[in-house]
mmCIF file of C-alpha atoms in Angstrom:
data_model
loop_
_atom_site.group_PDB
_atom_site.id
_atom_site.type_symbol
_atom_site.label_atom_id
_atom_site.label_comp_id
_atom_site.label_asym_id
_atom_site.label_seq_id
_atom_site.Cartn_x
_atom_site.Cartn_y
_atom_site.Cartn_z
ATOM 1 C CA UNK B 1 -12.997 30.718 23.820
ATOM 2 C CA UNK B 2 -9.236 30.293 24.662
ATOM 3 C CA UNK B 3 -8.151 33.052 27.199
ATOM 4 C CA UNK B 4 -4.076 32.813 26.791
ATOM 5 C CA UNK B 5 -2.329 34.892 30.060
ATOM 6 C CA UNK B 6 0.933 36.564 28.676
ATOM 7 C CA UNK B 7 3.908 36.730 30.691
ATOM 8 C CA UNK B 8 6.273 39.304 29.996
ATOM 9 C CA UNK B 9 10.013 38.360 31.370
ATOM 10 C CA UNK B 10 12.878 41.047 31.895
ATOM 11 C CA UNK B 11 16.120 40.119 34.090
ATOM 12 C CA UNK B 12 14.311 36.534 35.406
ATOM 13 C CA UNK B 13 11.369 38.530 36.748
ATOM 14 C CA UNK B 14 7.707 39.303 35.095
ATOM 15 C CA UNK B 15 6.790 42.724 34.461
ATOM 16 C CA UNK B 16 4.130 45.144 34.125
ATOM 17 C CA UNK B 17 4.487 45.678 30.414
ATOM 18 C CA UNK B 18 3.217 49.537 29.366
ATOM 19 C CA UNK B 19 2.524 50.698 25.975
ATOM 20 C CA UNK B 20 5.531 49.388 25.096
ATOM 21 C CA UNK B 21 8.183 51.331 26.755
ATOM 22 C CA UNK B 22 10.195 48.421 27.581
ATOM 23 C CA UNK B 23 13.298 50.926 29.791
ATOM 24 C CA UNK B 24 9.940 51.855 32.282
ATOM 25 C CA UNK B 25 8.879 48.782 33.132
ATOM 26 C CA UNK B 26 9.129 47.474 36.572
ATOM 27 C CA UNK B 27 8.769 44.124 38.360
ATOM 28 C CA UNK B 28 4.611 43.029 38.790
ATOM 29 C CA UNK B 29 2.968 43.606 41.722
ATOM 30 C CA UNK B 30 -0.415 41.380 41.843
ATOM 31 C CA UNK B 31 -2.862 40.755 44.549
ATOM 32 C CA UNK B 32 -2.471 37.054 42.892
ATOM 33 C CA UNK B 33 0.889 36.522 44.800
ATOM 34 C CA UNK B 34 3.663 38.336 46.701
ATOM 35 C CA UNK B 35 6.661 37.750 44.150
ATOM 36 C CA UNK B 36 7.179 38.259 40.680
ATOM 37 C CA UNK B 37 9.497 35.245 39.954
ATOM 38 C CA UNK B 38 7.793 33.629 36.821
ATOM 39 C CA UNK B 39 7.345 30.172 38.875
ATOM 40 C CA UNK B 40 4.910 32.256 41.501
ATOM 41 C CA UNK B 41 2.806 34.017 38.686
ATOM 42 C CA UNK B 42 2.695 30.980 36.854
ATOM 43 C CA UNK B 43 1.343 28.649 39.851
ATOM 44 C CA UNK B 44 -0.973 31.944 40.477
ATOM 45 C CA UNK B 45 -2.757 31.922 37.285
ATOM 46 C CA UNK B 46 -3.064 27.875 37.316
ATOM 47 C CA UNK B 47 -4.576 28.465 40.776
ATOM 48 C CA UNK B 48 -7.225 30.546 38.835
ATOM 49 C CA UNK B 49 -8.115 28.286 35.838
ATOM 50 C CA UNK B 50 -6.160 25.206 34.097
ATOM 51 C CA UNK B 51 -5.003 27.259 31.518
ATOM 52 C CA UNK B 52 -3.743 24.935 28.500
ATOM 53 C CA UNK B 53 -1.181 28.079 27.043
ATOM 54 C CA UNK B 54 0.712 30.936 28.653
ATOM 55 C CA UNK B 55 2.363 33.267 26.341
ATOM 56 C CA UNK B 56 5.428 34.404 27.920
ATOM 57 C CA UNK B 57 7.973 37.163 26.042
ATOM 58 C CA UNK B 58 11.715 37.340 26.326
ATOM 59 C CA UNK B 59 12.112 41.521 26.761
ATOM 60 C CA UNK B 60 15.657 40.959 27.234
ATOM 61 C CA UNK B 61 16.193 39.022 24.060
ATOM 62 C CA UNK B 62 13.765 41.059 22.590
ATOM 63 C CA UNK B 63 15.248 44.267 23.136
ATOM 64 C CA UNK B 64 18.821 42.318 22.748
ATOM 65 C CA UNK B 65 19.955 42.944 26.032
ATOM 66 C CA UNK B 66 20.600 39.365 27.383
ATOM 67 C CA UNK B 67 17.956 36.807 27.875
ATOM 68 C CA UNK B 68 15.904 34.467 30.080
ATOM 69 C CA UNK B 69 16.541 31.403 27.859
ATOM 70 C CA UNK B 70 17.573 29.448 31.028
ATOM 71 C CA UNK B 71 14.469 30.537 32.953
ATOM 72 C CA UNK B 72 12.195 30.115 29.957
ATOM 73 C CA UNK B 73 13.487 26.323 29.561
ATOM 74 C CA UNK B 74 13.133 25.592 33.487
ATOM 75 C CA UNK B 75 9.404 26.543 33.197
ATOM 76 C CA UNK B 76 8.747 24.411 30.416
ATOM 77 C CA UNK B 77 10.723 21.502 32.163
ATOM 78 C CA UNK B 78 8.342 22.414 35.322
ATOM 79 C CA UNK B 79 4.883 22.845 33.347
ATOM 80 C CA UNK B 80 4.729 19.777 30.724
ATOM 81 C CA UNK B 81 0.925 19.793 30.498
ATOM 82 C CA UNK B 82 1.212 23.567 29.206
ATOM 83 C CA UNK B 83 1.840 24.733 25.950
ATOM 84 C CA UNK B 84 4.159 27.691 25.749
ATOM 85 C CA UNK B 85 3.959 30.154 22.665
ATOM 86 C CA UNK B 86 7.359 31.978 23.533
ATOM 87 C CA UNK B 87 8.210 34.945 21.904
ATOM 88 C CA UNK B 88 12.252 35.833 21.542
ATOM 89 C CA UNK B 89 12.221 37.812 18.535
ATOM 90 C CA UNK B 90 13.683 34.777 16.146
ATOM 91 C CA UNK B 91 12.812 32.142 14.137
ATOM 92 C CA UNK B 92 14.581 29.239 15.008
ATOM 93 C CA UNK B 93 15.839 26.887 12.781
ATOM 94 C CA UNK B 94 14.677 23.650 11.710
ATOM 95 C CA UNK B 95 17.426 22.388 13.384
ATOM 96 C CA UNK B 96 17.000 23.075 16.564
ATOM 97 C CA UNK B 97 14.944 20.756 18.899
ATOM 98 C CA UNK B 98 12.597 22.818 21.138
ATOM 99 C CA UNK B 99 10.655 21.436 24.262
ATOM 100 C CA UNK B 100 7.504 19.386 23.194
ATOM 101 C CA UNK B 101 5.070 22.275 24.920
ATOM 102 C CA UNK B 102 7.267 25.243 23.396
ATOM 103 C CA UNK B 103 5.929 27.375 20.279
ATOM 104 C CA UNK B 104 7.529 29.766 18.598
ATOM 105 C CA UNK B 105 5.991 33.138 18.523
ATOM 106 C CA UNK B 106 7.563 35.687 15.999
ATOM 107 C CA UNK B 107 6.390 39.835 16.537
ATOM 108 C CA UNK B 108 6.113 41.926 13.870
ATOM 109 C CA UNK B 109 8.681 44.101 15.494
ATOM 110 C CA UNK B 110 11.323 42.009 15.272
ATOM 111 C CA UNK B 111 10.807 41.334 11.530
ATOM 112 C CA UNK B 112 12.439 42.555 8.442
ATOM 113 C CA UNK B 113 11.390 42.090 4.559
ATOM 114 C CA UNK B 114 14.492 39.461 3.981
ATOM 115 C CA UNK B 115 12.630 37.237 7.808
ATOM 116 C CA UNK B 116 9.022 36.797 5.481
ATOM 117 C CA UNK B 117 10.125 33.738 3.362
ATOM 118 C CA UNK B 118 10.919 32.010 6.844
ATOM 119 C CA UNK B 119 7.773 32.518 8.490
ATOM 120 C CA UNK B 120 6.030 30.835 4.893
ATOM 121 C CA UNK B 121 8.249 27.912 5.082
ATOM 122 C CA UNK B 122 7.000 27.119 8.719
ATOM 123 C CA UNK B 123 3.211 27.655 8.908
ATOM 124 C CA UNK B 124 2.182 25.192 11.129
ATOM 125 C CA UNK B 125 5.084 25.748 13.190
ATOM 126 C CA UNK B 126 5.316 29.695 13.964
ATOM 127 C CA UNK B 127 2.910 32.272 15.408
ATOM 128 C CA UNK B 128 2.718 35.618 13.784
ATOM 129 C CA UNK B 129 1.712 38.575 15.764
ATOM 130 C CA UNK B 130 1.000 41.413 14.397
ATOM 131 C CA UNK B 131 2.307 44.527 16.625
ATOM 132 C CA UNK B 132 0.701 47.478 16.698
ATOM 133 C CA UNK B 133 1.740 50.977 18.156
ATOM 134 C CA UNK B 134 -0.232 53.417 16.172
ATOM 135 C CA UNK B 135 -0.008 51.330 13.229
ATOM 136 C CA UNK B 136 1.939 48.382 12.046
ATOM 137 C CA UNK B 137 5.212 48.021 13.689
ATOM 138 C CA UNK B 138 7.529 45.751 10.954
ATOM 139 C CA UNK B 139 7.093 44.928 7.391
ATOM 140 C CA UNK B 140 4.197 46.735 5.603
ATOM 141 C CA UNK B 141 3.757 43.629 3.377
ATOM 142 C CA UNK B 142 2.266 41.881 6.124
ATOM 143 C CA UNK B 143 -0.857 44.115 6.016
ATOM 144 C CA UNK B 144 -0.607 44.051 2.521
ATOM 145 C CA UNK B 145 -0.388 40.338 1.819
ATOM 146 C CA UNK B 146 -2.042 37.548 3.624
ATOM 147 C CA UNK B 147 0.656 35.302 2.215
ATOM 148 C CA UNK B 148 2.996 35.725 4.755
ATOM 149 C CA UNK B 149 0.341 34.518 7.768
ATOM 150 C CA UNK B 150 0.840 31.071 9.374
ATOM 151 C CA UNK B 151 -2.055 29.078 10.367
ATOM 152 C CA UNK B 152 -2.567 31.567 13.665
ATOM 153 C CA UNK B 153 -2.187 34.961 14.087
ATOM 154 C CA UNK B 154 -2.225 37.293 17.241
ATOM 155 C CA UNK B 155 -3.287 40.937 17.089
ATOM 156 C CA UNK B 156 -1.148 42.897 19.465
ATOM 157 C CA UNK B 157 -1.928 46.766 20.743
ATOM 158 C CA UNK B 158 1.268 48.082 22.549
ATOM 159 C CA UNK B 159 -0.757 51.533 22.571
#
């Protein structure tokens, strides 16, 4: 088994994500540590277990108000020996180099019928999670067709 922590960023600070309503959440508060910089939760959880992956999602960029690019790309820098699967709600190009230990993540949320082609041409390269808030949030054909999967999914509950 693979337990993957997930570290949800909003204004350069990790959050207590809940259900989804992204304008109530407020900076974590953990027994782990005292502060909820992303470098202090980070060395927190690696004080726990060697996690190999930490999930960590951009809210800002997600919600596309801003973004923690900067911080995301300082933790990577810090954290070689972990793989990142970083959700930002895009697909980046083929274009762009991205950090050795960085993996693209792509929600269902931030989808839209014309995104699907791009996550077929990159299947080794992307992560598709599948949100959920009730039912599917984004395109129905992803339900309905398998086609559209990379090699891993994630199942996500925001209820």
């Amino acid at each position: 088994m693979n337990l993957i922590p997930v570290i949800d960023i909003m204004n350069g600070l990790v959050v207590h994500a809940n259900q989804g309503n992204r304008e109530t959440y407020q900076p974590l508060q953990s027994s782990l540590c005292s502060s909820a910089e992303p470098e202090a939760i980070i060395e927190a959880l690696l004080a726990l277990h060697p996690f190999s992956t930490l999930y960590i999602a951009d809210l800002n960029l997600l919600s596309e108000d801003g973004n923690n690019t900067q911080k995301i790309d300082y933790l990577l820098a810090q954290y070689p020996q972990v793989e990142f699967w970083i959700d930002q709600g895009m697909i980046c190009s083929s274009t762009e180099r991205l950090p050795h230990n960085w993996i693209q993540v792509i929600g269902s949320e931030s989808l839209t019928d014309s995104m699907l082609p791009a996550i077929t041409a990159k299947p080794g390269e992307l992560i598709l999670s599948l949100d959920f808030k009730h039912s599917l949030i984004g395109p129905d054909q992803l339900l309905s067709s398998s086609r559209y999967w990379p090699e891993q999914v994630i199942i996500m509950t925001l209820s």
